[in-house]
JSON list of C-alpha atoms in Angstrom, two decimals:
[
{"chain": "A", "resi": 3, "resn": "UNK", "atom": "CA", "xyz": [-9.75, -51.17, 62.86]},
{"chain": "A", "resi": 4, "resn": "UNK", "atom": "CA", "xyz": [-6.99, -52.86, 61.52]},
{"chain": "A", "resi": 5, "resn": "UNK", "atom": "CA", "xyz": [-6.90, -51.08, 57.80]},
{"chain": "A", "resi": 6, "resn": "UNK", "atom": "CA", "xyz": [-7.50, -47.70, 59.56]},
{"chain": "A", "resi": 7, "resn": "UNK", "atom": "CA", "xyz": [-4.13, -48.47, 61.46]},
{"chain": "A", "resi": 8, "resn": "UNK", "atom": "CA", "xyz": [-2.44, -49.41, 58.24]},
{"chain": "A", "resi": 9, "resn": "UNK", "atom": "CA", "xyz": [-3.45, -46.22, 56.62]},
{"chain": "A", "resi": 10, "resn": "UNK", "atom": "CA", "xyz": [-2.47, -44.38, 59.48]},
{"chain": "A", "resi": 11, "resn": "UNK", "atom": "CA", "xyz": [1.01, -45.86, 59.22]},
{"chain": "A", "resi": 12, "resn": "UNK", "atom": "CA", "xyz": [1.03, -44.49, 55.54]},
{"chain": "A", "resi": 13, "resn": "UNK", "atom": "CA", "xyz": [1.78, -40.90, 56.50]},
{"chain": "A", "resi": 14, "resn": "UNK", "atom": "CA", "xyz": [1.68, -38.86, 53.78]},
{"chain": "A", "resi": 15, "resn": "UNK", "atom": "CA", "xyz": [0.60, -41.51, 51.13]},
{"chain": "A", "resi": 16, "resn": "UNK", "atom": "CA", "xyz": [-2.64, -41.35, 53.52]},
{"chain": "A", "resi": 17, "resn": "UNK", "atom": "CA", "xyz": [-3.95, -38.04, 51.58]},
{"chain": "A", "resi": 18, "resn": "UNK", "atom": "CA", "xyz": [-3.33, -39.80, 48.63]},
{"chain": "A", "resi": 19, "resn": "UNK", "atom": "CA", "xyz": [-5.49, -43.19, 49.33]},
{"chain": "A", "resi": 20, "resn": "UNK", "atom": "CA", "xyz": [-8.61, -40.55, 50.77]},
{"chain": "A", "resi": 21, "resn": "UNK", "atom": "CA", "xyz": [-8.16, -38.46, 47.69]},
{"chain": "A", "resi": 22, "resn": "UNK", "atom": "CA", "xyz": [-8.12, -41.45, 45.47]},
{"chain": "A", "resi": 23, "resn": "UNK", "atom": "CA", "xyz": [-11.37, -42.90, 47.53]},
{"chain": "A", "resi": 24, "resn": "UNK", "atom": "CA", "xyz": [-13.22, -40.09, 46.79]},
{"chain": "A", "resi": 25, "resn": "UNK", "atom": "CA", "xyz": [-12.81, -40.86, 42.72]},
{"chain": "A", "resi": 26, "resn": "UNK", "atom": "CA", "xyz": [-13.80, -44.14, 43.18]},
{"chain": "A", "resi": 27, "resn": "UNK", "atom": "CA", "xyz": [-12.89, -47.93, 43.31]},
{"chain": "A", "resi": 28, "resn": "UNK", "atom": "CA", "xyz": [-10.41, -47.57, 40.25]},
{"chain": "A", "resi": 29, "resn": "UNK", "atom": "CA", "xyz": [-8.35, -44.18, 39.61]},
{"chain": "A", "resi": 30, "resn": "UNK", "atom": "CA", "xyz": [-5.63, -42.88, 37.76]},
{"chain": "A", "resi": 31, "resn": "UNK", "atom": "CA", "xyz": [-2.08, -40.84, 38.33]},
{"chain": "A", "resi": 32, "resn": "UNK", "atom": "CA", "xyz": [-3.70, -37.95, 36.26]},
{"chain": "A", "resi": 33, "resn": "UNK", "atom": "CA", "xyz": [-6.68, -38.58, 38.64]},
{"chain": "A", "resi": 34, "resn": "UNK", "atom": "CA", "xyz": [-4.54, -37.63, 41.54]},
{"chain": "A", "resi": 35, "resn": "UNK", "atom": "CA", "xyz": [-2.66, -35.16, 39.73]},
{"chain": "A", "resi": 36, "resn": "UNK", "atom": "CA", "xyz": [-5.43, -32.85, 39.39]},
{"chain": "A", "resi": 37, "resn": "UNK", "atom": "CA", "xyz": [-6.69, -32.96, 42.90]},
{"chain": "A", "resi": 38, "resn": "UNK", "atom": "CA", "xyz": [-3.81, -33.16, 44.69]},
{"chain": "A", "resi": 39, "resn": "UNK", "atom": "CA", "xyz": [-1.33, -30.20, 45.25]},
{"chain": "A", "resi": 40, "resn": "UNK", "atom": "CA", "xyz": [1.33, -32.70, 45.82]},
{"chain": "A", "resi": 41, "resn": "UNK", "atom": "CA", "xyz": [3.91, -32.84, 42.61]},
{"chain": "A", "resi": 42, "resn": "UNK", "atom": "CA", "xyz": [4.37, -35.70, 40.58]},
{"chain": "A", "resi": 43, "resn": "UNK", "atom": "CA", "xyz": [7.41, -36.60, 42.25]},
{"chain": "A", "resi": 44, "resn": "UNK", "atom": "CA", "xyz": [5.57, -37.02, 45.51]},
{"chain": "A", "resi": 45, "resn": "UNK", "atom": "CA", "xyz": [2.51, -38.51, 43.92]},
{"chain": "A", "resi": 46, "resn": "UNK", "atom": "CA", "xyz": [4.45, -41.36, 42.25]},
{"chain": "A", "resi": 47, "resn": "UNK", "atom": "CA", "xyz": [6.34, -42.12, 45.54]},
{"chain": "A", "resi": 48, "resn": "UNK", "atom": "CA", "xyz": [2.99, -42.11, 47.55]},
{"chain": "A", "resi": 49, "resn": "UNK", "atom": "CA", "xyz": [1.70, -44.65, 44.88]},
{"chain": "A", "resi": 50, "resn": "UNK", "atom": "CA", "xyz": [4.54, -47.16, 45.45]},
{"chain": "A", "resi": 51, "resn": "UNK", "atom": "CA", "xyz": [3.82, -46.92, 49.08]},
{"chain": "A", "resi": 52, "resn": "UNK", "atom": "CA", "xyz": [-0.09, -47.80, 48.56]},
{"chain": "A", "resi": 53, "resn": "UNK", "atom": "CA", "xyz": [0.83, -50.73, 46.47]},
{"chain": "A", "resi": 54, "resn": "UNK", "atom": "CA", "xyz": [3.76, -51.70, 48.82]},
{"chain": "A", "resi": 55, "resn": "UNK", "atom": "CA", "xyz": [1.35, -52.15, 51.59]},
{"chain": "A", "resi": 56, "resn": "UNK", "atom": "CA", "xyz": [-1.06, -54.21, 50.03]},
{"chain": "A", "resi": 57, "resn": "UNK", "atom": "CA", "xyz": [-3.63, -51.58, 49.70]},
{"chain": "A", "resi": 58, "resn": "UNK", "atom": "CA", "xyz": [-3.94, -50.79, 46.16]},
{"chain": "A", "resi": 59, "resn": "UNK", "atom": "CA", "xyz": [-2.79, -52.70, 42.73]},
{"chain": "A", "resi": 60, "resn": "UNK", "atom": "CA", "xyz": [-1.99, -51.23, 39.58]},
{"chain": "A", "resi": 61, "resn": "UNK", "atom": "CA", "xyz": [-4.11, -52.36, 37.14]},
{"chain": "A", "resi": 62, "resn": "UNK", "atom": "CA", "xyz": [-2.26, -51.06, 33.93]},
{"chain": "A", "resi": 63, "resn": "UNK", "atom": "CA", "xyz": [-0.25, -47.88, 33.09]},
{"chain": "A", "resi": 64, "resn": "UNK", "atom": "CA", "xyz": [-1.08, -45.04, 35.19]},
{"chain": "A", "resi": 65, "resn": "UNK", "atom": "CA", "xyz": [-4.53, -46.70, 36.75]},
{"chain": "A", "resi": 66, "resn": "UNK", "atom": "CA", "xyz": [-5.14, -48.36, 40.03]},
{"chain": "A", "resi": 67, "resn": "UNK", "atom": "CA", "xyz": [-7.57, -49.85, 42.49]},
{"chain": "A", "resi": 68, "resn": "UNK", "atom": "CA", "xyz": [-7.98, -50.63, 45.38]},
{"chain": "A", "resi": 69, "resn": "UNK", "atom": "CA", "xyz": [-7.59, -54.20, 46.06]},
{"chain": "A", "resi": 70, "resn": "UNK", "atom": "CA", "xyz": [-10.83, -54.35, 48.31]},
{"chain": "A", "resi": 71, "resn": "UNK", "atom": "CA", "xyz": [-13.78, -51.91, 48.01]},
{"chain": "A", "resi": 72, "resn": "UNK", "atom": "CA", "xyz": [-13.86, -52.19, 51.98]},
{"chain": "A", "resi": 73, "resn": "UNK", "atom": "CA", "xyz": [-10.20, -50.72, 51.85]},
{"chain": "A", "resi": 74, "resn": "UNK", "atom": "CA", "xyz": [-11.38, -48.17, 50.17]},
{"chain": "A", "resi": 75, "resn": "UNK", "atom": "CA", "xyz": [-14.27, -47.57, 52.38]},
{"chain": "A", "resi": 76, "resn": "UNK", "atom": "CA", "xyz": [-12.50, -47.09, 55.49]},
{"chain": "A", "resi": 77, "resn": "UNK", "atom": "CA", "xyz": [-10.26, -44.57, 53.40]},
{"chain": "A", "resi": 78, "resn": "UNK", "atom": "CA", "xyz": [-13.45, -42.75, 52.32]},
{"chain": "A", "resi": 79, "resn": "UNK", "atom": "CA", "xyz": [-14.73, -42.48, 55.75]},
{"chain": "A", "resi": 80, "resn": "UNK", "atom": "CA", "xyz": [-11.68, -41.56, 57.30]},
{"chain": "A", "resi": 81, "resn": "UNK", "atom": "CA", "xyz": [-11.75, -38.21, 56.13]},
{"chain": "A", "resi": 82, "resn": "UNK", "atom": "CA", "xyz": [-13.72, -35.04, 57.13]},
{"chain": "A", "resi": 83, "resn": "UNK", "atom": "CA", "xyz": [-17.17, -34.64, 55.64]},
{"chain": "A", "resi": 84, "resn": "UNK", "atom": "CA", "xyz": [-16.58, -30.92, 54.30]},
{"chain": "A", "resi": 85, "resn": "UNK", "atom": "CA", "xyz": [-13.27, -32.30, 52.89]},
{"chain": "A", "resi": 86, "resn": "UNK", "atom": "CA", "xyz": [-15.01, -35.22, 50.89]},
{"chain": "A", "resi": 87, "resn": "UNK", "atom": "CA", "xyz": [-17.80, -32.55, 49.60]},
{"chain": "A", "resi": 88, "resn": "UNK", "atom": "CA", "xyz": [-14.82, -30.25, 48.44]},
{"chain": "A", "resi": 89, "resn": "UNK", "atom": "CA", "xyz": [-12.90, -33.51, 46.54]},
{"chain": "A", "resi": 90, "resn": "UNK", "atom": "CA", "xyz": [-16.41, -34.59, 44.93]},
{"chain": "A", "resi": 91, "resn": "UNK", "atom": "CA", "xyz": [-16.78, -30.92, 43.15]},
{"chain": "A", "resi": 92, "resn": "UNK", "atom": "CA", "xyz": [-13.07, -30.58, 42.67]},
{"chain": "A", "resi": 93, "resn": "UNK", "atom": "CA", "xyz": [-13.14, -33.68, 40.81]},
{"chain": "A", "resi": 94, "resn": "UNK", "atom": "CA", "xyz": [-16.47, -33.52, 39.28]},
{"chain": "A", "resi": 95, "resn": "UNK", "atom": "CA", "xyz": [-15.46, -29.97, 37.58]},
{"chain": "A", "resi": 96, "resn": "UNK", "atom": "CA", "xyz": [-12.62, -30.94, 36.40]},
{"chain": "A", "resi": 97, "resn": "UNK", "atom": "CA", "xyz": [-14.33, -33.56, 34.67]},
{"chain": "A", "resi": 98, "resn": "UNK", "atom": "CA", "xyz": [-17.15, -31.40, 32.70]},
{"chain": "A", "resi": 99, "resn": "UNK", "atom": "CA", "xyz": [-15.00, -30.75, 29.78]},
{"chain": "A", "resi": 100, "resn": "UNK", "atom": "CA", "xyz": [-14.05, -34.71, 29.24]},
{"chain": "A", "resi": 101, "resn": "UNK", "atom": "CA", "xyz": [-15.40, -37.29, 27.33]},
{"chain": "A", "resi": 102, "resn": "UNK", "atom": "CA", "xyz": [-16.70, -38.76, 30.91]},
{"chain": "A", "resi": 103, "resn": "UNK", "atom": "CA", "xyz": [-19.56, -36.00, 30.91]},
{"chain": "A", "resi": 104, "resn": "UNK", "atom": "CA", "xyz": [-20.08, -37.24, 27.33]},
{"chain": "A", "resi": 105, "resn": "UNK", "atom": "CA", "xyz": [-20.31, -40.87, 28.13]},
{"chain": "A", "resi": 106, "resn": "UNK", "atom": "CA", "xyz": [-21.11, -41.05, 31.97]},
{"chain": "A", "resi": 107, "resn": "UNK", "atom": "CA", "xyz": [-22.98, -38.02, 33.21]},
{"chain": "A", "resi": 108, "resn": "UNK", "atom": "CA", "xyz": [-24.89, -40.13, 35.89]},
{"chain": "A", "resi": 109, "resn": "UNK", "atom": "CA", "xyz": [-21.23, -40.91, 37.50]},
{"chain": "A", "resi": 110, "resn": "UNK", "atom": "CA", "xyz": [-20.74, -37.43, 37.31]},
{"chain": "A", "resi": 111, "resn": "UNK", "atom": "CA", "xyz": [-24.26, -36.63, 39.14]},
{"chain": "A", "resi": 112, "resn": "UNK", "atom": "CA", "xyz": [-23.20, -38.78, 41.61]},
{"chain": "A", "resi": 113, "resn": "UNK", "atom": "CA", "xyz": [-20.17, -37.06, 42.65]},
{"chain": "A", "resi": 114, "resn": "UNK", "atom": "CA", "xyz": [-21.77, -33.29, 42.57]},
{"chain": "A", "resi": 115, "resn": "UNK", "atom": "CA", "xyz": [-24.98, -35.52, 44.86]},
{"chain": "A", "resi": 116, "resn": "UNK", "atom": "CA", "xyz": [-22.02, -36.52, 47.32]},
{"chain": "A", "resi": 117, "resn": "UNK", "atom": "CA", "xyz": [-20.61, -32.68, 46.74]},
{"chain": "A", "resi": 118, "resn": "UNK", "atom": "CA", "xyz": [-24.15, -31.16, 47.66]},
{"chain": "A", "resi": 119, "resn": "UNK", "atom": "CA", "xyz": [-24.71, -29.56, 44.21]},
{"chain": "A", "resi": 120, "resn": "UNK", "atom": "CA", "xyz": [-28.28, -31.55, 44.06]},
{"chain": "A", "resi": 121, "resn": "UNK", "atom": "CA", "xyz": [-29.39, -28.98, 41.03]},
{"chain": "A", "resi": 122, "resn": "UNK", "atom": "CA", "xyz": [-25.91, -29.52, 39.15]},
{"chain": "A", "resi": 123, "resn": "UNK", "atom": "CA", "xyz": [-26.23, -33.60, 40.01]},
{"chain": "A", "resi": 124, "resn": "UNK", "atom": "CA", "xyz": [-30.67, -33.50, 39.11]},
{"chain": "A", "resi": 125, "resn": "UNK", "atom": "CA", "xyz": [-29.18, -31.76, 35.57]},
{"chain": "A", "resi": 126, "resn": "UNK", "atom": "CA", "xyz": [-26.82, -34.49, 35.24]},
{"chain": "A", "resi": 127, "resn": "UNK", "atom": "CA", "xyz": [-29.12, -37.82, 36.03]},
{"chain": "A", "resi": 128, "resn": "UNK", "atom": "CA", "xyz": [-32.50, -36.51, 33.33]},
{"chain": "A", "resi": 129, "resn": "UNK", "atom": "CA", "xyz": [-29.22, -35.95, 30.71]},
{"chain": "A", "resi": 130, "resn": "UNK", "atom": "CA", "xyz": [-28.44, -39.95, 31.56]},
{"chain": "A", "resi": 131, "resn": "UNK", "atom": "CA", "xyz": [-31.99, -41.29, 31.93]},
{"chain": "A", "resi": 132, "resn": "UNK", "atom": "CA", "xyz": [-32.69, -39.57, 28.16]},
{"chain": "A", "resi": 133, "resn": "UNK", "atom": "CA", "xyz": [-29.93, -40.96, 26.80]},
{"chain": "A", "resi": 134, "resn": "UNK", "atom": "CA", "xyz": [-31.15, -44.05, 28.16]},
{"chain": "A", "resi": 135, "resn": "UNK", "atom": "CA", "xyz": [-34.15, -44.09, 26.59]},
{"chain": "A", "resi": 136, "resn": "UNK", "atom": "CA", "xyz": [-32.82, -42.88, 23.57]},
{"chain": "A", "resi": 137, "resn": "UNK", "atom": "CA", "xyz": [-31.38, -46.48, 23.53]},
{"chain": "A", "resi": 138, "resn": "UNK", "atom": "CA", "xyz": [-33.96, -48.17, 24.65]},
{"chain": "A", "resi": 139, "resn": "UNK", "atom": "CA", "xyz": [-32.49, -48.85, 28.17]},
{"chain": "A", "resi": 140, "resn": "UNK", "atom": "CA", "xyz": [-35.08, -48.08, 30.55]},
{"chain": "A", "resi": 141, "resn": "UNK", "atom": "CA", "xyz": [-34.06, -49.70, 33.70]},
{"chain": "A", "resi": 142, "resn": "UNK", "atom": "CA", "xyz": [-31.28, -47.50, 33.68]},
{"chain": "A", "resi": 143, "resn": "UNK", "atom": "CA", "xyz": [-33.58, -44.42, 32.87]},
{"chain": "A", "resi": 144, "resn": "UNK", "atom": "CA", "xyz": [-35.56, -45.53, 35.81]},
{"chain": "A", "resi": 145, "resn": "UNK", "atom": "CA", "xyz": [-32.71, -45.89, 37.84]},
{"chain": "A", "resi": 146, "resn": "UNK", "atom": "CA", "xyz": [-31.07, -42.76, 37.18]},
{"chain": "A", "resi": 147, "resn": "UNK", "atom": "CA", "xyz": [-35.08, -40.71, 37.44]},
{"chain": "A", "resi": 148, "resn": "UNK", "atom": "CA", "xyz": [-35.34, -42.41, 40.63]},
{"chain": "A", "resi": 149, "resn": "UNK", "atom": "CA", "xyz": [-31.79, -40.76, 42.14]},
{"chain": "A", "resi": 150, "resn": "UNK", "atom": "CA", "xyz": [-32.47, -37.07, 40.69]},
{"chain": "A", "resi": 151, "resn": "UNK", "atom": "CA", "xyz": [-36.48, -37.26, 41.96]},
{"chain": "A", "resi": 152, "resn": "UNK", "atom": "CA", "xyz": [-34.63, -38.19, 45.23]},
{"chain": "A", "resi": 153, "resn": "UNK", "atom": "CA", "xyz": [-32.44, -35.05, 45.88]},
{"chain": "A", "resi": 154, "resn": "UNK", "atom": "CA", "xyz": [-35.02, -32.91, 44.97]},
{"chain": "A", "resi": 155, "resn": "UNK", "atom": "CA", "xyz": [-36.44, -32.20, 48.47]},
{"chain": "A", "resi": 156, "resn": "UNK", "atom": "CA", "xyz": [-32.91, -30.87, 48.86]},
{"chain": "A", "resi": 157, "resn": "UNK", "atom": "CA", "xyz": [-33.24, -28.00, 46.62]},
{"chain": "A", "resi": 158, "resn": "UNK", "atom": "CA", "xyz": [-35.42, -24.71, 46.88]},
{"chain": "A", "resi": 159, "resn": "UNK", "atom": "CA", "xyz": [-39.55, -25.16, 46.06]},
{"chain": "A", "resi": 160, "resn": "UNK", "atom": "CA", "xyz": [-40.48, -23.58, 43.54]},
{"chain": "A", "resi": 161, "resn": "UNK", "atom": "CA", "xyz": [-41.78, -23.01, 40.06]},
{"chain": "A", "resi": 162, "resn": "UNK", "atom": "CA", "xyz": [-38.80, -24.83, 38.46]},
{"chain": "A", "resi": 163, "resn": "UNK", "atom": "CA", "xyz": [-38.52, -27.50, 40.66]},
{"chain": "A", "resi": 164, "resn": "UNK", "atom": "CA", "xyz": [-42.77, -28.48, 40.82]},
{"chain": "A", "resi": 165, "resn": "UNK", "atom": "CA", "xyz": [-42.17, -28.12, 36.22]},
{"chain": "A", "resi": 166, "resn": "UNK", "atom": "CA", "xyz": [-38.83, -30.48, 36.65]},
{"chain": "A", "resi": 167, "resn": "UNK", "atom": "CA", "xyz": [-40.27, -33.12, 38.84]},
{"chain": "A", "resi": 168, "resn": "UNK", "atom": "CA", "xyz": [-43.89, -33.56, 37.30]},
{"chain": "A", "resi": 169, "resn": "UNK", "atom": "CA", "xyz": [-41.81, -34.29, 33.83]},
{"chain": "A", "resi": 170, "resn": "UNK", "atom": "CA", "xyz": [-39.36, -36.46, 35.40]},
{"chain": "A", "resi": 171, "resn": "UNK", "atom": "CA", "xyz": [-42.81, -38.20, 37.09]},
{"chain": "A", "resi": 172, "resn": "UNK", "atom": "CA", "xyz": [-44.18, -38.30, 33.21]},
{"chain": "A", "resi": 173, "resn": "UNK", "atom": "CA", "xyz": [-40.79, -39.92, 32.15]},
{"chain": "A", "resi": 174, "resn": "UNK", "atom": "CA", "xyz": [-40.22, -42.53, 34.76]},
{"chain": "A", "resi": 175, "resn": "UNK", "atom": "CA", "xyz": [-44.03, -43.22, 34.40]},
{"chain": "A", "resi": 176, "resn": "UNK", "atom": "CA", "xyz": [-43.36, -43.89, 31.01]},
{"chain": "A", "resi": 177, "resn": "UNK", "atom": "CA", "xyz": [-40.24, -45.96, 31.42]},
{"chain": "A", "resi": 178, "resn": "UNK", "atom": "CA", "xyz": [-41.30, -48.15, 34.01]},
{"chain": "A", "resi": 179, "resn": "UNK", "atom": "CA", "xyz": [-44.54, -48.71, 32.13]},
{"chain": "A", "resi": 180, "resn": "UNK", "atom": "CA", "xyz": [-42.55, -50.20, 29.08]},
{"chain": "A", "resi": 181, "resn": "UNK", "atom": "CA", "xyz": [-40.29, -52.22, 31.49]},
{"chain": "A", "resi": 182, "resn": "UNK", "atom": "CA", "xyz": [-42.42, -53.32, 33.95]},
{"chain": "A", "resi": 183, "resn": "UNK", "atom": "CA", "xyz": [-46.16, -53.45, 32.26]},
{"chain": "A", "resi": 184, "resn": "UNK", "atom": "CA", "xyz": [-49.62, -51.38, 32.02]},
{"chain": "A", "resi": 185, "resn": "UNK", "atom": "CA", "xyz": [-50.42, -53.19, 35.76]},
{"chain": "A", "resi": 186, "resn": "UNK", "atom": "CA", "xyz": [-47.00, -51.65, 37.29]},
{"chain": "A", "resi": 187, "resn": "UNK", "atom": "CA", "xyz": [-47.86, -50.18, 40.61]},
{"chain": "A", "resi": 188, "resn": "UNK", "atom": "CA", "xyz": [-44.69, -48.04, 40.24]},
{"chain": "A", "resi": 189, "resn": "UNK", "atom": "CA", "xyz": [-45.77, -46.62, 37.34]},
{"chain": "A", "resi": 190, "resn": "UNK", "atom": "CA", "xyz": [-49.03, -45.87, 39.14]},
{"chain": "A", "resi": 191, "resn": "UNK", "atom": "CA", "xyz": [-47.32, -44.38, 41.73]},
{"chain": "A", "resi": 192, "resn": "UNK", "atom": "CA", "xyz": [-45.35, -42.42, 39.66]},
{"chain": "A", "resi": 193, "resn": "UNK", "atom": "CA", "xyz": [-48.59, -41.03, 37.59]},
{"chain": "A", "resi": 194, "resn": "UNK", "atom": "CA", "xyz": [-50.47, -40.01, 40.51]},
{"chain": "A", "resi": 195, "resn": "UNK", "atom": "CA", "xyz": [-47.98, -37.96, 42.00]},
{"chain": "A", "resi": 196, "resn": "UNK", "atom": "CA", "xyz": [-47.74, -36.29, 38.29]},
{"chain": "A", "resi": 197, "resn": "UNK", "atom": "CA", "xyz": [-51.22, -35.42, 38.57]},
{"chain": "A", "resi": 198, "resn": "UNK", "atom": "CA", "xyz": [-50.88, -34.07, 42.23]},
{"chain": "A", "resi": 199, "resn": "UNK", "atom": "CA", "xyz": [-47.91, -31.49, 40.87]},
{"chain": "A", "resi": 200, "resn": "UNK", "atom": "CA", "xyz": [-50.36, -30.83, 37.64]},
{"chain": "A", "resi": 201, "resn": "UNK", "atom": "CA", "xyz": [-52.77, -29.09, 40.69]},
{"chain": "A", "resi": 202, "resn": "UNK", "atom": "CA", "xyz": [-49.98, -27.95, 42.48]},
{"chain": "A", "resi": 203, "resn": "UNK", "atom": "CA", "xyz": [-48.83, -26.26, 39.71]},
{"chain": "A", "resi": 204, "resn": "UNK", "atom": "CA", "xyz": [-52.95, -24.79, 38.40]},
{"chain": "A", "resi": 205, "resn": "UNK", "atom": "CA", "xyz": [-53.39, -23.59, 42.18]},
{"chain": "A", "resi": 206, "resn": "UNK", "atom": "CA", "xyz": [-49.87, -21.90, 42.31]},
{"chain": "A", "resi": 207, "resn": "UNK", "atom": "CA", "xyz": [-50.67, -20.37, 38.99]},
{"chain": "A", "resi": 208, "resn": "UNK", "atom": "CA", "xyz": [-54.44, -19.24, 39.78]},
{"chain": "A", "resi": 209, "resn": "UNK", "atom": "CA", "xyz": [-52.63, -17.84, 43.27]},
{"chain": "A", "resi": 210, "resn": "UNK", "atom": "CA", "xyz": [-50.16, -15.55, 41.02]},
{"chain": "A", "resi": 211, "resn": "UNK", "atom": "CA", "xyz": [-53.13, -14.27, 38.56]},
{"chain": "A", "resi": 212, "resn": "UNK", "atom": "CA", "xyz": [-55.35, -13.32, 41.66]},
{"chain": "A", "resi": 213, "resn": "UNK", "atom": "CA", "xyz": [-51.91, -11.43, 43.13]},
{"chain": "A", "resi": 214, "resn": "UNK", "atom": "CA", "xyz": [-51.69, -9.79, 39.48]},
{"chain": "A", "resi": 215, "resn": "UNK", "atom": "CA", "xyz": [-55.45, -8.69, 39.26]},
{"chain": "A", "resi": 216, "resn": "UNK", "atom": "CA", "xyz": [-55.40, -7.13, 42.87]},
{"chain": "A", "resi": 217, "resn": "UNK", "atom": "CA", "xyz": [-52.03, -5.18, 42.40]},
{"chain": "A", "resi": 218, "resn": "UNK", "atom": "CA", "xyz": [-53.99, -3.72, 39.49]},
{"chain": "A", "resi": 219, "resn": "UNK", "atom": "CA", "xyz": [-57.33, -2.60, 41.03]},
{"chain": "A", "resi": 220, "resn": "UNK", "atom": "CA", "xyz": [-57.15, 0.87, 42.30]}
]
């Protein structure tokens, strides 16, 4: 209760501490820049105020952070659902063309997950968990299987999305297999729902070739 009064007593700078909470625990001017429709002027004067009041630090030119993660917590949640989905995409596209998509397409996953673009954020987690096992990292491949296998419900069913999840049940068989062990009950687990999409998949396909063969009959 108490930092939600002190943002509230940040008037404008307010919008700029939400927008910032949005990018993360650490941001940057050009961060804010390119979400905000506020001009630099502004911007810069609302990022005095945040440090003024103890909220945020500056960490080095042009980046800053929040000098709690709770602070920026209670900024997060103090804004409007749709207007936290619209941020996350705003600030995830503007990020596709960067070296961040290059180097960190799992944080970018994360902000299209938080947007509710699950197929743009699934695309973005199997592009991190190869790379991780291109390097040998498999609890991170693991890890960032586990998040994409976990939006899928939230996509349409069907022929892509049974093909995308029995490979990414293959690969995160196979990575927690060479991290954990042969005896890994995850890996298990993660095998024997491959082979219950492998039938899924045979029955939906035998289903289609009986619809084909009795469009064709006179």
């Amino acid at each position: 209760d108490s930092l939600t009064a002190r943002l509230d007593r940040l008037g404008s700078a307010k919008l700029l501490a939400q927008i910032a909470s949005v990018i993360g625990r650490s941001f940057s001017f050009a961060d804010l820049a390119s979400l905000s429709n506020q001009d630099t002027q502004s911007i810069s004067q609302g990022l005095s105020q945040l440090v003024n009041s103890g909220l945020v630090y500056r960490r080095r030119q042009g980046v800053f952070e929040f000098k709690h993660a709770l602070i920026r917590d209670v900024a997060y949640d103090s804004m409007l659902r749709a207007a936290r989905r619209a941020f996350h995409a705003q600030y995830a596209n503007s990020q596709l063309t960067t070296e961040v998509s290059e180097r960190q397409p799992e944080l970018l996953a994360q902000h299209y997950a938080a947007a509710g673009l699950y197929e743009k954020a699934i695309d973005l987690w199997e592009q991190a968990s190869k790379r991780a096992g291109e390097r040998s990292a498999h609890g991170e491949a693991v890890g960032q299987l586990s998040e994409a296998i976990s939006v899928l419900d939230r996509v349409p069913e069907d022929d892509r999305r049974l093909d995308r999840e029995l490979a990414m049940q293959i690969a995160l068989g196979r990575s927690l297999t060479i991290q954990r062990g042969y005896g890994s009950a995850e890996a298990g687990a993660a095998y024997e729902r491959a082979r219950e999409l492998c039938r899924q998949v045979d029955v939906h396909v035998m289903r289609q070739l009986h619809a084909q063969k009795a469009e064709q009959l006179p």
